[in-house]
PDB file of C-alpha atoms in Angstrom:
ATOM      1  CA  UNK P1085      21.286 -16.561  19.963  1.00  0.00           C
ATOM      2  CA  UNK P1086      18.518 -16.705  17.006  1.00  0.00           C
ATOM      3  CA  UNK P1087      16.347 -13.748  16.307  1.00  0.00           C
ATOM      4  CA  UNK P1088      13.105 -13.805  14.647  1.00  0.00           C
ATOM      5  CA  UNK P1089      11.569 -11.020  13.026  1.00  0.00           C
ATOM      6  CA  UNK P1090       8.177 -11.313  11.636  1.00  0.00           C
ATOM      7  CA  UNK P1091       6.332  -8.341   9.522  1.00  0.00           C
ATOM      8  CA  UNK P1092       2.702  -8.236   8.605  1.00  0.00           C
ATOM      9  CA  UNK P1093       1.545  -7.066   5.946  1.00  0.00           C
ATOM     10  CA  UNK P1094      -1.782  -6.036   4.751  1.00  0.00           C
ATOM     11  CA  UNK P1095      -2.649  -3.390   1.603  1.00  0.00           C
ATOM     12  CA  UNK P1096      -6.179  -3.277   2.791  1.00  0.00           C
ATOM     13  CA  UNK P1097      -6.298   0.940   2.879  1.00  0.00           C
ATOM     14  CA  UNK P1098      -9.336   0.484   5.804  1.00  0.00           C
ATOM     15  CA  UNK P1099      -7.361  -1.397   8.701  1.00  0.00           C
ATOM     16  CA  UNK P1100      -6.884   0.997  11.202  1.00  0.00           C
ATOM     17  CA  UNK P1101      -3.172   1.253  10.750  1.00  0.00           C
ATOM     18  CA  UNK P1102      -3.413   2.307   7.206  1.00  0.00           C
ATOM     19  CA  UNK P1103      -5.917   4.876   7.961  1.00  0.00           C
ATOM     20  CA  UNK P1104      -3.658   6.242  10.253  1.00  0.00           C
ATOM     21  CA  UNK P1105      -0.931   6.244   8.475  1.00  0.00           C
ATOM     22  CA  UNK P1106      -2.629   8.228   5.682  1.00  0.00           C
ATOM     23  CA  UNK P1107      -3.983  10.375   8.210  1.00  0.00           C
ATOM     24  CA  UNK P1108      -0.672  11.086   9.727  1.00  0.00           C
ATOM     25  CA  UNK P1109       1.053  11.412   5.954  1.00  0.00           C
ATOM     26  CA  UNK P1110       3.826   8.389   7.531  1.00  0.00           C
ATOM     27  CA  UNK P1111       3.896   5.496   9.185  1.00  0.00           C
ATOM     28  CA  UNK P1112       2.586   5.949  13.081  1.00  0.00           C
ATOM     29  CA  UNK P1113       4.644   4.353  15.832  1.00  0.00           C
ATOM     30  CA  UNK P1114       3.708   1.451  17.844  1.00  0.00           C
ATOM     31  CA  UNK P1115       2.660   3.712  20.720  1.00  0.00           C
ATOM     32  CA  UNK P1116       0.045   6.425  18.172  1.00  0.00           C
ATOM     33  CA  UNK P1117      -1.114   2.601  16.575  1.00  0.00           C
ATOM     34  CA  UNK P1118      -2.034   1.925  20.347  1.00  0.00           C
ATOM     35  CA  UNK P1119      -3.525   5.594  21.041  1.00  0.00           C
ATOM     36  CA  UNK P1120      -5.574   5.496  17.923  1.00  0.00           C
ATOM     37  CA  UNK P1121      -7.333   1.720  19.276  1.00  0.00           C
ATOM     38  CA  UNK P1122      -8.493   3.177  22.631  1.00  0.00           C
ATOM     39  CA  UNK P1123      -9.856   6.320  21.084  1.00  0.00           C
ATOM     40  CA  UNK P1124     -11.728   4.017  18.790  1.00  0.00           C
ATOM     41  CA  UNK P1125     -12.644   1.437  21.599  1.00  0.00           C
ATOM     42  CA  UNK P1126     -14.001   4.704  23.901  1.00  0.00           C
ATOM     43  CA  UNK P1127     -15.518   6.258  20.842  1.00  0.00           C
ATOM     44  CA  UNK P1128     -17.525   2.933  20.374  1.00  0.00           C
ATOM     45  CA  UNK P1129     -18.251   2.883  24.048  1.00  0.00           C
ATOM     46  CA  UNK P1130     -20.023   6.285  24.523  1.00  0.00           C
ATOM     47  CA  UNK P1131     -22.154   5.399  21.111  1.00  0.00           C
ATOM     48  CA  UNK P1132     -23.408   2.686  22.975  1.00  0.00           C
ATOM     49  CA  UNK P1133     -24.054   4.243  25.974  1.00  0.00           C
ATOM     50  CA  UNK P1134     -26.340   6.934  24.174  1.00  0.00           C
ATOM     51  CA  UNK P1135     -27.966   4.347  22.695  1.00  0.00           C
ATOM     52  CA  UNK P1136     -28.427   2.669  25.940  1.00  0.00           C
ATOM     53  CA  UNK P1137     -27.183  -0.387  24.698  1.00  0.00           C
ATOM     54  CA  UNK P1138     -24.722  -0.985  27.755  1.00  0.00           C
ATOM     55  CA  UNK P1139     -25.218  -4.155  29.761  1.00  0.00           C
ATOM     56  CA  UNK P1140     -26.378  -2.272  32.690  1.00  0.00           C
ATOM     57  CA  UNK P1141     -28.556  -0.387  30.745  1.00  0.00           C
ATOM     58  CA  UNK P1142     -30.330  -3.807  29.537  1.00  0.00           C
ATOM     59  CA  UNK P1143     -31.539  -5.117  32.421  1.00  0.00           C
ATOM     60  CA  UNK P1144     -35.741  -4.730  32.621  1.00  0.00           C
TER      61      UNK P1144
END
């Protein structure tokens, strides 16, 4: 059996995973790296949909 491990790396202190991790004070786990995406994602989602830029909202 071979197993592969790849790590990515990126010092960048504005990815989202860095700005957690400073947040936090540690390194998050796979599953708060996950949690802090959808918040983002639905964050971004309700801005738009106050700004009545939603697809359904375009339509004349």
């Amino acid at each position: 059996m071979i197993r592969v491990t790849t790590t990515w790396r990126n010092d960048n202190p504005n990815t989202i995973w860095n700005r957690l991790a400073a947040r936090l004070g540690r390194e998050p786990t796979d599953a708060e790296g996950v949690d802090e995406v959808r918040r983002i994602l639905e964050e971004a989602a309700v801005e738009r949909a106050m700004a009545g830029k939603m697809p359904h909202q375009r339509r004349a």
